[in-house]
């Protein structure tokens, strides 16, 4: 220590020694950290690489089996396949076209060994093999093997002696397809595809084998159907402990086997009923390095401990002069302006306070964004409540309230830009915060482009006061800008702040409904969702069946008014139910079919596209018109009957000056536009043109049959209150005025009479 004091006599040497000590400690710790990180990355890289290899192998294997399965299904269901299965006396020559297609498919595959058809007599009807391999007596033993496995549609692996060598065994994966097992009395034949596993594995794995890394594929029975070494194919490994653990669903574990410790990674394959496993001692070898690393780390930590101890001793000597300087400053005039209880660090706090004020503004915005985000998601209620109390927005034991305001332009068709919405939102937020501050401490949040959230820390039972405040604020905002507002306030909460998180999403659902229905008055969030009586829906359907359109529209208005305090999802479901019932009553296929199939798409899409109450009512009115017409058809009143009724009414009431499209549409309980469309399609002319035609024909008859009747009286008899207007219409229709028309025809009659008398004489 004497030598150390001599070498660190100056402040420079003390600082230099301290920096060296700190640097050495950092290097030691960094080296250890890098080693741990590098080892971790190696293991992670191994897992990622192994997972990728397993995934690629899985994809190829599953695709091959899926292709084989599709071929099997195609051949099984084909007409030739059915004939081969069901007819015990089928002649293969009758199916040569089908056999050639199958043979062509077999020749095009490197791993399809054969295709077999077993008839309902449990005999081999047809066996078509490829050049992939040559099993011995496959026709004789295949039926017995399938019977033994009691398999209907599940593939199984087994080995068959090769025809070419008694020592060679061919591993096969047999994929049967049948409606019932072979041993079942309902057995109706079977189609079988045999896959040569040795050839299949050539396409899955490379020729290079690694003893330290192996990949296996097993079926549900523990049979090896895939192996990177290609040596264990068709073997039963169900007795091995690690294989049983793989089949039990363990994804990663270690296992000691053959004197080594293996790392096993396993997963179920895309093709159901198969598992893939990777076996390697790579991770174990990495872990063996740990013993060396632990020794080195222990030495380094010991050295770091010594260095830290020396650094502590040196630091005391380094900062002693600084302490003396601070002590001297406390005796100066500066110390008189500072809190005497503060230590030396207090001198630095002045700078910190200046910087922290700016940081506080940034943190406030981030914290508000965090609060709004989690309120929208309905998550982290406790964290949000804790943050609200820490920021002084809420107080322990004091009730608080939540208000949400939706805003939109007065004219819904006048879409605003983002900048205009920002200005509008800031204006509305300022008005509401100023108004709500009268009821307690209020904090505003921007919860979206057109949504504002306010938290008010007030007193108990203040909900009614807040409602009145919201209405006053809404009036003030509307005076400043043409804006439409939808407002809702909650009952008082007395919890840790999580209540507002749970209620915020509910409040948004209620306001969404109120916005659609145009309910601008402020409302209180109900404790529980209201249920609407089915009487309103039944009344609407009843009015529809009676073709009482005024009653229908009145019932619709009453139902919508009753839905003003429903969450949007419940309201949409209520509205959807109403539309479905109207559709069923009126046989509106595009909606009624969806009801039977529980397909809510078209109705929900239409509801989601609605922009307001007026559009909603017009939609329901159009459904009434369509449904009412359909009901009329069912009751025997077809479109033709309706139009004949309209034509008869015109011919019998042409003298009614109030005769119009609206009058007839109301009489038939359909809309004026729809009536005009049907009348034009039925008569080939517009309704007003048809009325004009009838009136002109009747006027012509009266002019000729009633020569003493004046023009004004005839105009009144055919439905014209104004004789001048009648004269104009008559001249436009016949080309002459009523008076000239009458004179002309009277003259013609006199002339015809004189000519008749001359001919008689």
XYZ file of C-alpha atoms in Angstrom:
761
model
C 0.000 0.000 0.000
C 2.981 2.306 0.654
C 4.145 1.777 -2.925
C 0.605 2.500 -4.165
C 0.417 5.744 -2.215
C 3.787 6.821 -3.641
C 2.761 6.077 -7.229
C -0.628 7.812 -6.903
C 0.472 10.972 -5.209
C -1.041 13.277 -7.826
C -4.686 13.652 -8.868
C -3.696 12.707 -12.423
C -2.099 9.443 -11.324
C -5.068 8.637 -9.108
C -7.496 9.234 -11.976
C -5.338 7.252 -14.418
C -5.074 4.322 -12.037
C -8.811 4.369 -11.427
C -9.560 4.434 -15.159
C -7.207 1.513 -15.741
C -8.890 -0.456 -12.982
C -12.346 0.297 -14.363
C -11.253 -0.547 -17.921
C -9.756 -3.867 -16.861
C -12.904 -4.767 -14.941
C -15.083 -3.842 -17.925
C -12.885 -5.941 -20.223
C -13.141 -8.949 -17.931
C -16.902 -8.658 -17.599
C -17.314 -7.965 -21.339
C -15.205 -10.988 -22.270
C -17.306 -13.198 -20.035
C -20.504 -11.719 -21.415
C -19.351 -12.164 -25.014
C -18.457 -15.778 -24.333
C -21.887 -16.457 -22.869
C -23.528 -14.629 -25.768
C -21.447 -16.498 -28.352
C -22.264 -19.846 -26.766
C -25.949 -18.939 -26.608
C -25.921 -17.837 -30.254
C -24.255 -21.091 -31.290
C -26.950 -23.119 -29.548
C -29.709 -20.890 -30.921
C -28.230 -21.117 -34.411
C -28.144 -24.889 -34.100
C -31.793 -24.964 -33.060
C -32.797 -22.650 -35.924
C -30.806 -24.634 -38.502
C -32.126 -27.940 -37.197
C -35.658 -26.569 -37.205
C -35.246 -25.423 -40.819
C -33.897 -28.841 -41.894
C -36.745 -30.597 -40.095
C -39.253 -28.205 -41.638
C -37.951 -28.775 -45.188
C -37.893 -32.544 -44.666
C -41.417 -32.392 -43.245
C -42.651 -30.337 -46.204
C -41.205 -32.744 -48.826
C -42.332 -35.897 -46.983
C -45.835 -34.584 -46.301
C -46.218 -33.363 -49.884
C -45.214 -36.783 -51.254
C -47.663 -38.589 -48.968
C -50.396 -36.071 -49.785
C -49.769 -36.644 -53.518
C -49.963 -40.392 -52.975
C -53.133 -39.938 -50.933
C -54.751 -37.860 -53.684
C -53.859 -40.509 -56.305
C -55.259 -43.179 -53.999
C -58.531 -41.276 -53.569
C -58.764 -40.671 -57.319
C -58.222 -44.339 -58.196
C -60.491 -45.541 -55.383
C -63.429 -43.384 -56.478
C -62.987 -43.835 -60.245
C -65.464 -45.964 -62.159
C -62.744 -48.494 -63.020
C -61.584 -48.629 -59.406
C -65.123 -49.237 -58.171
C -65.606 -51.996 -60.723
C -62.326 -53.672 -59.734
C -63.292 -53.514 -56.036
C -66.914 -54.549 -56.202
C -67.057 -57.039 -59.080
C -65.294 -60.284 -58.243
C -65.345 -61.431 -61.885
C -64.013 -58.197 -63.395
C -61.746 -58.749 -66.376
C -58.675 -56.482 -66.272
C -58.770 -56.260 -70.080
C -61.965 -54.241 -69.767
C -60.028 -51.532 -67.910
C -56.890 -51.230 -70.018
C -57.254 -47.484 -70.449
C -57.390 -47.045 -66.682
C -54.517 -49.514 -66.143
C -52.355 -47.661 -68.671
C -52.969 -44.353 -66.892
C -52.016 -45.890 -63.551
C -48.899 -47.506 -65.034
C -47.886 -44.168 -66.533
C -48.224 -42.544 -63.106
C -46.145 -45.314 -61.503
C -43.414 -44.982 -64.108
C -43.289 -41.230 -63.492
C -42.595 -41.676 -59.769
C -39.314 -42.681 -58.176
C -40.876 -43.989 -54.968
C -44.325 -45.438 -55.812
C -43.795 -49.232 -55.689
C -47.222 -50.567 -56.643
C -50.999 -50.074 -56.709
C -53.339 -52.894 -55.705
C -57.107 -53.373 -55.889
C -58.655 -55.872 -53.440
C -62.225 -56.930 -54.235
C -65.038 -57.484 -51.771
C -64.137 -61.213 -51.670
C -60.819 -60.142 -50.072
C -58.906 -61.286 -53.134
C -56.318 -59.384 -55.135
C -58.233 -58.109 -58.146
C -55.314 -56.236 -59.695
C -51.666 -55.587 -58.742
C -49.735 -53.068 -60.805
C -46.078 -52.626 -59.870
C -43.352 -50.268 -60.977
C -39.644 -50.781 -61.540
C -38.775 -49.181 -58.203
C -38.412 -52.525 -56.347
C -39.578 -56.122 -56.562
C -41.144 -57.550 -53.379
C -41.633 -61.310 -53.277
C -45.199 -62.693 -53.155
C -46.730 -59.260 -52.484
C -50.066 -60.356 -53.927
C -50.281 -63.253 -51.456
C -49.115 -61.556 -48.278
C -50.566 -58.050 -48.723
C -54.167 -59.013 -47.898
C -53.016 -60.933 -44.823
C -50.880 -58.013 -43.659
C -53.747 -55.533 -44.071
C -56.064 -57.919 -42.203
C -53.483 -58.247 -39.441
C -53.099 -54.457 -39.154
C -56.919 -54.074 -39.216
C -56.300 -50.905 -41.176
C -58.891 -49.046 -43.169
C -57.363 -45.670 -44.071
C -54.278 -45.417 -41.823
C -50.879 -46.061 -43.469
C -48.489 -48.567 -41.846
C -44.837 -49.514 -42.399
C -43.440 -53.037 -42.820
C -40.720 -55.003 -44.571
C -41.069 -57.472 -47.451
C -38.445 -59.903 -48.729
C -36.974 -58.874 -52.064
C -37.602 -61.061 -55.085
C -34.016 -60.496 -56.237
C -32.226 -61.501 -53.003
C -33.149 -63.502 -49.916
C -30.935 -61.227 -47.802
C -32.535 -57.985 -48.933
C -35.661 -56.628 -47.236
C -37.722 -53.914 -48.908
C -39.255 -51.368 -46.479
C -42.756 -50.384 -47.596
C -45.249 -47.777 -46.455
C -48.684 -49.147 -47.300
C -51.547 -46.646 -47.672
C -54.951 -48.410 -47.841
C -58.321 -46.826 -48.552
C -61.637 -48.531 -47.826
C -65.018 -47.729 -46.353
C -64.686 -50.561 -43.812
C -61.805 -52.722 -42.522
C -61.062 -56.019 -44.256
C -62.433 -58.015 -41.334
C -65.714 -56.108 -41.280
C -68.828 -57.688 -42.795
C -69.523 -54.434 -44.649
C -66.176 -54.603 -46.435
C -66.666 -53.368 -50.037
C -63.206 -53.643 -51.487
C -60.023 -51.642 -51.018
C -57.453 -49.701 -53.003
C -53.837 -49.790 -51.786
C -50.761 -47.741 -52.691
C -47.349 -49.108 -51.637
C -44.451 -46.668 -51.252
C -40.837 -47.849 -51.301
C -39.389 -46.096 -48.241
C -35.812 -46.574 -49.387
C -36.503 -44.720 -52.627
C -38.586 -42.091 -50.820
C -35.736 -41.399 -48.377
C -33.292 -40.881 -51.240
C -35.289 -37.802 -52.132
C -35.419 -36.644 -48.521
C -31.795 -36.967 -47.411
C -28.393 -36.521 -49.032
C -25.865 -39.317 -49.468
C -23.499 -37.706 -46.954
C -24.097 -39.149 -43.490
C -23.123 -37.522 -40.209
C -22.841 -39.675 -37.121
C -23.304 -36.638 -34.879
C -26.576 -35.573 -36.523
C -29.461 -37.839 -37.505
C -33.053 -37.262 -38.565
C -35.791 -39.867 -38.132
C -39.444 -40.011 -39.176
C -41.865 -42.267 -37.260
C -45.471 -43.214 -37.689
C -47.883 -43.435 -34.764
C -46.785 -47.044 -34.061
C -43.117 -46.109 -33.678
C -42.102 -47.610 -37.036
C -39.181 -45.902 -38.761
C -40.419 -44.563 -42.100
C -37.617 -42.054 -42.630
C -33.948 -41.970 -41.664
C -31.046 -39.835 -42.773
C -28.843 -42.964 -42.557
C -31.399 -45.046 -44.567
C -30.497 -48.127 -42.518
C -33.368 -48.508 -40.054
C -36.327 -48.156 -42.433
C -39.310 -50.318 -41.537
C -37.952 -51.195 -38.080
C -40.108 -51.031 -34.977
C -38.539 -48.575 -32.526
C -41.576 -48.234 -30.299
C -39.649 -49.961 -27.507
C -37.045 -47.202 -27.307
C -37.668 -44.740 -24.515
C -36.748 -41.630 -26.482
C -39.051 -42.665 -29.352
C -41.936 -43.090 -26.911
C -41.232 -39.608 -25.557
C -41.322 -38.230 -29.113
C -44.660 -39.935 -29.789
C -45.973 -38.566 -26.476
C -45.425 -35.042 -27.786
C -42.188 -33.952 -26.071
C -40.569 -31.354 -28.309
C -37.078 -31.110 -26.778
C -35.174 -33.280 -24.299
C -31.826 -34.958 -23.649
C -31.259 -38.718 -23.671
C -28.261 -40.949 -23.060
C -27.835 -43.741 -25.606
C -24.886 -45.696 -27.032
C -22.583 -44.135 -24.459
C -23.378 -40.597 -25.648
C -25.694 -37.881 -24.469
C -28.007 -36.855 -27.289
C -30.119 -33.748 -27.748
C -33.535 -34.618 -29.228
C -35.710 -32.097 -31.115
C -39.108 -33.425 -32.223
C -42.377 -32.214 -33.739
C -45.526 -33.605 -35.304
C -45.491 -33.444 -39.101
C -47.863 -31.706 -41.458
C -49.181 -35.096 -42.584
C -51.225 -36.325 -39.652
C -49.977 -39.427 -37.827
C -46.231 -38.917 -38.372
C -43.488 -37.399 -36.210
C -40.037 -36.108 -37.113
C -37.085 -36.082 -34.699
C -33.514 -34.765 -34.932
C -30.830 -36.476 -32.807
C -27.481 -34.766 -32.208
C -24.702 -34.496 -29.617
C -23.712 -31.040 -30.881
C -25.276 -29.157 -27.966
C -23.739 -31.634 -25.513
C -20.288 -30.961 -26.966
C -20.894 -27.245 -26.579
C -21.923 -27.798 -22.983
C -18.708 -29.749 -22.361
C -16.824 -26.558 -23.055
C -18.662 -25.019 -20.112
C -16.395 -26.735 -17.589
C -13.398 -24.943 -19.073
C -15.389 -21.741 -19.265
C -16.418 -22.031 -15.620
C -12.799 -22.338 -14.515
C -11.744 -19.363 -16.618
C -14.734 -17.358 -15.411
C -13.923 -18.121 -11.779
C -10.362 -16.898 -12.277
C -11.563 -13.791 -14.095
C -14.154 -13.032 -11.434
C -11.530 -13.414 -8.717
C -9.267 -11.039 -10.599
C -12.168 -8.637 -11.116
C -12.937 -8.762 -7.398
C -9.368 -7.836 -6.551
C -9.454 -5.028 -9.101
C -12.747 -3.701 -7.738
C -11.344 -3.736 -4.212
C -8.315 -1.798 -5.368
C -10.580 0.579 -7.296
C -12.624 1.305 -4.181
C -9.495 2.135 -2.244
C -8.172 4.291 -5.045
C -11.527 6.016 -5.586
C -11.510 7.255 -2.025
C -8.197 8.920 -2.677
C -9.361 10.236 -6.061
C -12.526 11.927 -4.798
C -11.107 13.206 -1.520
C -9.910 16.448 -3.160
C -13.363 16.904 -4.717
C -14.925 16.475 -1.280
C -12.592 19.092 0.127
C -13.554 21.514 -2.662
C -17.257 20.993 -1.950
C -16.631 21.565 1.741
C -14.892 24.815 0.955
C -17.785 25.917 -1.265
C -20.267 25.331 1.564
C -18.476 28.036 3.494
C -18.971 30.490 0.637
C -21.928 32.714 -0.259
C -23.308 30.045 -2.579
C -24.063 27.801 0.375
C -26.389 30.424 1.852
C -28.792 30.087 -1.127
C -28.980 26.285 -0.907
C -30.724 23.901 1.433
C -28.197 23.096 4.186
C -29.480 19.504 4.407
C -28.411 18.764 0.842
C -25.151 16.974 0.128
C -22.567 17.705 -2.580
C -24.793 16.271 -5.311
C -27.273 19.101 -4.717
C -25.029 21.378 -6.780
C -25.795 19.249 -9.832
C -29.547 19.133 -9.268
C -30.107 22.633 -10.678
C -29.027 21.474 -14.106
C -31.015 18.271 -13.763
C -34.197 20.177 -12.957
C -33.896 22.215 -16.151
C -33.390 19.135 -18.278
C -36.044 17.082 -16.510
C -38.779 19.632 -17.235
C -38.393 19.007 -20.974
C -38.178 15.272 -20.495
C -41.310 15.372 -18.367
C -43.330 16.797 -21.248
C -42.177 13.985 -23.521
C -42.863 11.355 -20.877
C -46.348 12.771 -20.273
C -47.225 12.309 -23.941
C -45.837 8.764 -23.996
C -47.702 7.866 -20.823
C -50.968 9.280 -22.194
C -50.469 7.299 -25.395
C -49.861 4.186 -23.269
C -53.049 4.808 -21.279
C -55.209 5.336 -24.391
C -53.718 2.353 -26.206
C -54.438 -0.050 -23.355
C -57.912 1.396 -22.831
C -58.670 0.691 -26.481
C -57.320 -2.849 -26.105
C -58.868 -3.363 -22.660
C -55.574 -4.670 -21.246
C -53.155 -3.907 -18.390
C -55.846 -2.355 -16.212
C -53.720 -2.394 -13.065
C -50.732 -0.768 -14.801
C -52.946 1.946 -16.278
C -54.582 2.604 -12.902
C -51.186 2.814 -11.181
C -49.952 5.253 -13.823
C -53.079 7.413 -13.457
C -52.540 7.656 -9.710
C -48.824 8.355 -10.078
C -49.569 11.240 -12.432
C -52.134 12.688 -10.035
C -55.031 12.174 -12.464
C -56.762 9.904 -9.962
C -56.530 9.955 -6.173
C -56.651 7.110 -3.675
C -60.120 6.768 -2.119
C -61.632 9.517 -4.265
C -64.284 8.739 -6.916
C -63.601 9.463 -10.547
C -65.697 9.561 -13.711
C -65.036 8.903 -17.374
C -66.583 10.764 -20.306
C -66.144 9.917 -23.993
C -67.075 12.245 -26.854
C -67.395 11.319 -30.548
C -67.289 14.204 -32.977
C -68.064 14.559 -36.674
C -68.892 17.278 -39.151
C -72.483 18.554 -39.099
C -72.737 17.602 -42.752
C -71.764 13.931 -42.909
C -71.193 14.125 -46.649
C -68.618 16.878 -46.123
C -65.471 14.851 -45.325
C -62.751 16.735 -43.462
C -59.006 16.448 -43.899
C -56.691 15.189 -41.157
C -55.545 18.729 -40.422
C -59.145 19.982 -40.169
C -60.012 17.142 -37.805
C -56.968 17.990 -35.654
C -58.110 21.603 -35.382
C -61.699 20.548 -34.665
C -60.577 18.001 -32.059
C -58.327 20.515 -30.272
C -61.144 23.069 -30.183
C -63.675 20.587 -28.786
C -61.144 19.227 -26.271
C -60.421 22.712 -24.952
C -64.125 23.517 -24.571
C -64.899 20.286 -22.694
C -61.846 20.409 -20.402
C -62.700 23.990 -19.435
C -66.320 23.040 -18.714
C -65.538 19.808 -16.836
C -62.913 21.497 -14.644
C -65.865 23.052 -12.827
C -66.808 19.576 -11.536
C -63.322 18.484 -10.468
C -59.873 17.851 -11.811
C -60.207 16.931 -15.508
C -57.596 15.421 -17.822
C -58.249 15.058 -21.545
C -56.872 12.391 -23.882
C -56.953 12.083 -27.676
C -58.313 8.572 -28.202
C -58.485 8.667 -31.990
C -59.155 10.878 -34.985
C -62.722 11.695 -33.865
C -62.756 10.499 -30.268
C -61.911 12.260 -27.000
C -61.586 10.781 -23.510
C -61.917 12.762 -20.284
C -61.156 11.540 -16.748
C -62.710 13.645 -13.976
C -61.678 13.266 -10.346
C -64.648 14.657 -8.440
C -67.050 13.814 -5.672
C -69.659 11.127 -5.118
C -73.001 11.071 -6.988
C -71.927 13.685 -9.500
C -73.171 11.929 -12.636
C -76.177 14.201 -13.209
C -74.037 17.319 -12.839
C -71.597 15.948 -15.391
C -74.459 15.259 -17.815
C -75.573 18.868 -17.588
C -71.978 20.059 -18.003
C -71.558 17.927 -21.123
C -74.734 19.398 -22.631
C -73.509 22.936 -21.959
C -70.102 22.157 -23.431
C -71.783 20.633 -26.491
C -73.809 23.815 -27.023
C -70.657 25.936 -26.720
C -68.769 23.772 -29.211
C -71.635 23.906 -31.726
C -71.659 27.695 -31.521
C -67.963 27.751 -32.395
C -68.094 25.220 -35.246
C -70.706 23.198 -37.187
C -70.021 19.936 -35.375
C -72.187 17.037 -34.220
C -71.215 15.447 -30.879
C -72.171 12.162 -29.215
C -71.430 12.026 -25.489
C -71.528 9.475 -22.693
C -70.427 9.592 -19.064
C -69.899 6.736 -16.623
C -71.094 6.322 -13.093
C -68.492 7.013 -10.418
C -65.620 4.538 -9.983
C -63.869 3.930 -6.674
C -61.165 1.427 -7.520
C -57.514 1.278 -8.485
C -58.216 2.761 -11.920
C -58.859 -0.512 -13.711
C -62.593 0.250 -13.914
C -62.111 2.865 -16.605
C -60.119 0.374 -18.712
C -62.947 -2.161 -18.570
C -65.641 0.438 -19.249
C -63.920 2.368 -22.037
C -64.528 -0.282 -24.685
C -68.166 -0.672 -23.566
C -68.667 3.065 -23.778
C -67.270 3.098 -27.314
C -69.704 0.341 -28.294
C -72.672 2.321 -26.924
C -71.532 5.533 -28.621
C -71.138 3.725 -31.929
C -74.819 2.758 -31.751
C -75.891 6.240 -30.701
C -73.861 7.773 -33.522
C -75.621 5.551 -36.066
C -79.045 6.393 -34.610
C -78.254 10.120 -34.336
C -78.710 10.283 -30.527
C -76.803 13.473 -29.691
C -78.059 13.934 -26.132
C -75.584 12.992 -23.400
C -76.209 9.625 -21.734
C -74.987 7.634 -18.742
C -73.206 4.315 -19.294
C -75.578 1.627 -17.951
C -74.331 -0.902 -15.424
C -75.606 -3.794 -17.567
C -76.588 -4.141 -21.209
C -80.282 -3.559 -21.844
C -82.431 -6.171 -23.532
C -85.056 -5.084 -26.029
C -88.450 -6.758 -25.892
C -89.328 -8.900 -28.888
C -92.700 -7.140 -29.088
C -91.221 -4.376 -31.247
C -89.841 -6.831 -33.797
C -93.064 -8.835 -33.809
C -95.091 -5.670 -34.343
C -92.954 -4.722 -37.357
C -93.381 -8.150 -38.929
C -97.126 -8.095 -38.167
C -97.518 -4.711 -39.889
C -95.576 -6.092 -42.842
C -97.879 -9.080 -43.149
C -100.923 -6.768 -42.951
C -99.288 -4.447 -45.510
C -99.703 -1.585 -43.054
C -96.837 0.635 -44.166
C -97.537 3.599 -41.826
C -97.741 1.211 -38.892
C -94.568 -0.519 -40.098
C -92.588 2.743 -40.233
C -93.978 3.799 -36.858
C -92.929 0.457 -35.332
C -89.456 0.759 -36.906
C -89.044 4.230 -35.429
C -90.149 2.972 -32.004
C -87.708 0.051 -32.151
C -84.766 2.256 -33.165
C -85.603 4.700 -30.379
C -85.588 1.823 -27.888
C -82.163 0.670 -29.131
C -80.424 3.942 -28.282
C -78.862 2.433 -25.142
C -77.555 -0.800 -26.627
C -73.921 -1.676 -27.405
C -73.190 -1.800 -31.099
C -72.745 -5.572 -31.338
C -76.057 -6.199 -29.572
C -77.769 -3.553 -31.718
C -76.313 -5.022 -34.905
C -77.518 -8.469 -33.815
C -81.000 -7.052 -33.047
C -81.110 -5.301 -36.412
C -79.855 -8.403 -38.163
C -82.580 -10.470 -36.493
C -85.189 -7.957 -37.654
C -83.905 -8.059 -41.242
C -83.865 -11.865 -41.199
C -87.464 -11.985 -39.971
C -88.557 -9.468 -42.606
C -86.686 -11.514 -45.216
C -88.347 -14.725 -44.125
C -91.786 -13.139 -44.004
C -91.294 -11.513 -47.403
C -89.303 -14.333 -49.048
C -86.315 -12.071 -49.754
C -83.950 -14.806 -50.866
C -80.628 -12.977 -50.570
C -81.210 -12.490 -46.854
C -83.504 -15.414 -46.017
C -81.039 -18.019 -47.370
C -78.259 -16.507 -45.286
C -80.497 -16.914 -42.236
C -80.938 -20.621 -42.823
C -77.229 -21.119 -43.433
C -76.268 -18.852 -40.526
C -74.342 -16.721 -42.987
C -74.448 -13.206 -41.575
C -72.134 -11.726 -44.175
C -74.468 -9.740 -46.480
C -76.615 -8.327 -43.664
C -73.682 -7.430 -41.388
C -71.824 -5.821 -44.288
C -74.865 -3.693 -45.104
C -75.279 -2.710 -41.444
C -71.592 -1.803 -41.161
C -71.879 0.420 -44.249
C -74.787 2.462 -42.842
C -73.883 6.084 -42.118
C -76.935 7.278 -40.188
C -80.494 6.750 -39.051
C -82.042 8.170 -42.224
C -80.165 5.703 -44.400
C -81.113 2.870 -42.030
C -84.830 3.751 -42.174
C -84.714 4.016 -45.985
C -83.143 0.567 -46.145
C -85.833 -0.935 -43.902
C -88.513 0.852 -45.958
C -87.102 -0.642 -49.162
C -87.193 -4.070 -47.517
C -90.860 -3.455 -46.676
C -91.694 -2.597 -50.297
C -89.936 -5.685 -51.579
C -91.383 -7.941 -48.894
C -94.906 -6.504 -49.200
C -94.925 -7.256 -52.905
C -93.736 -10.791 -52.262
C -96.424 -11.285 -49.607
C -99.025 -9.991 -52.055
C -97.909 -12.577 -54.599
C -98.185 -15.352 -52.059
C -101.690 -14.202 -51.101
C -102.801 -14.319 -54.710
C -102.296 -10.624 -55.409
C -99.673 -10.691 -58.146
C -98.066 -7.646 -59.668
C -100.559 -7.840 -62.516
C -103.440 -7.919 -60.038
C -102.074 -4.869 -58.236
C -101.668 -2.970 -61.471
C -105.136 -4.012 -62.678
C -106.479 -2.651 -59.416
C -104.630 0.607 -60.091
C -105.953 0.784 -63.677
C -109.528 0.130 -62.517
C -109.185 2.804 -59.875
C -107.995 5.316 -62.497
C -110.866 4.500 -64.868
C -113.412 4.784 -62.058
C -111.943 7.892 -60.428
C -110.510 9.890 -63.335
C -112.735 12.796 -62.243
C -110.755 13.095 -58.957
C -108.465 16.100 -59.372
C -106.173 14.792 -56.581
C -105.449 11.571 -58.474
C -101.645 11.083 -58.376
C -98.830 8.543 -58.105
C -98.539 9.049 -54.347
C -102.276 8.507 -53.837
C -102.275 5.172 -55.677
C -98.974 4.071 -54.063
C -100.381 4.727 -50.593
C -103.555 2.874 -51.529
C -101.516 -0.195 -52.562
C -99.099 0.142 -49.593
C -95.946 0.445 -51.692
C -93.558 3.313 -52.286
C -94.276 5.853 -55.037
C -91.044 5.069 -56.884
C -91.702 1.329 -56.824
C -95.340 1.822 -57.922
C -94.252 4.012 -60.832
C -91.766 1.350 -61.949
C -94.358 -1.467 -61.783
C -97.067 0.606 -63.552
C -94.740 1.483 -66.429
C -93.702 -2.178 -66.831
C -97.362 -3.319 -66.796
C -98.982 -0.713 -69.081
C -96.023 0.407 -71.160
C -96.644 4.037 -70.217
C -96.159 6.262 -67.233
C -99.006 6.581 -64.747
C -99.637 10.321 -65.370
C -99.645 9.745 -69.139
C -102.187 6.971 -68.665
C -104.424 9.239 -66.528
C -104.196 11.911 -69.242
C -105.212 9.370 -71.876
C -108.285 8.233 -69.879
C -109.351 11.809 -69.155
C -108.977 12.857 -72.800
C -111.013 9.863 -73.986
C -113.762 10.657 -71.473
C -113.683 14.357 -72.452
C -114.033 13.390 -76.126
C -117.079 11.232 -75.342
C -118.705 14.020 -73.306
C -118.063 16.627 -76.019
C -119.836 14.438 -78.565
C -122.599 13.015 -76.362
C -123.410 16.190 -74.399
C -123.492 19.026 -76.963
C -125.238 21.365 -74.522
C -122.665 20.893 -71.741
C -120.172 23.756 -71.582
C -116.397 23.280 -71.623
C -115.869 24.252 -67.953
C -118.349 21.585 -66.834
C -116.687 18.913 -68.980
C -113.296 19.906 -67.539
C -114.664 19.424 -64.031
C -116.220 16.052 -64.961
C -112.862 14.679 -66.148
C -110.859 15.903 -63.123
C -109.657 19.421 -64.057
C -110.345 22.288 -61.685
C -109.120 24.815 -64.242
C -110.848 24.905 -67.643
C -107.930 26.798 -69.212
C -105.510 24.063 -68.162
C -107.981 21.464 -69.529
C -108.192 23.294 -72.879
C -104.379 23.401 -73.107
C -104.058 19.690 -72.304
C -106.858 18.770 -74.796
C -105.283 20.772 -77.607
C -101.870 19.236 -76.914
C -103.396 15.750 -77.005
C -105.789 16.090 -80.048
C -104.287 19.058 -81.852
C -107.448 21.216 -81.566
C -109.310 22.963 -78.750
C -112.427 21.306 -77.253
C -114.728 23.885 -78.897
C -113.258 23.386 -82.391
C -113.357 19.621 -81.856
C -117.097 19.741 -81.013
C -117.913 22.104 -83.932
C -116.056 19.946 -86.389
C -117.841 16.763 -85.393
C -121.298 18.468 -85.286
C -120.732 19.805 -88.817
C -119.672 16.377 -90.022
C -122.819 14.807 -88.592
C -125.082 17.408 -90.307
C -123.346 16.850 -93.619
C -123.715 13.093 -93.328
C -127.448 13.578 -92.546
C -128.051 15.748 -95.637
C -126.261 13.290 -97.878
C -128.425 10.507 -96.492
C -131.662 12.380 -97.253
C -130.577 13.107 -100.849
C -129.728 9.480 -101.440
C -133.111 8.438 -100.005
C -135.029 10.712 -102.345
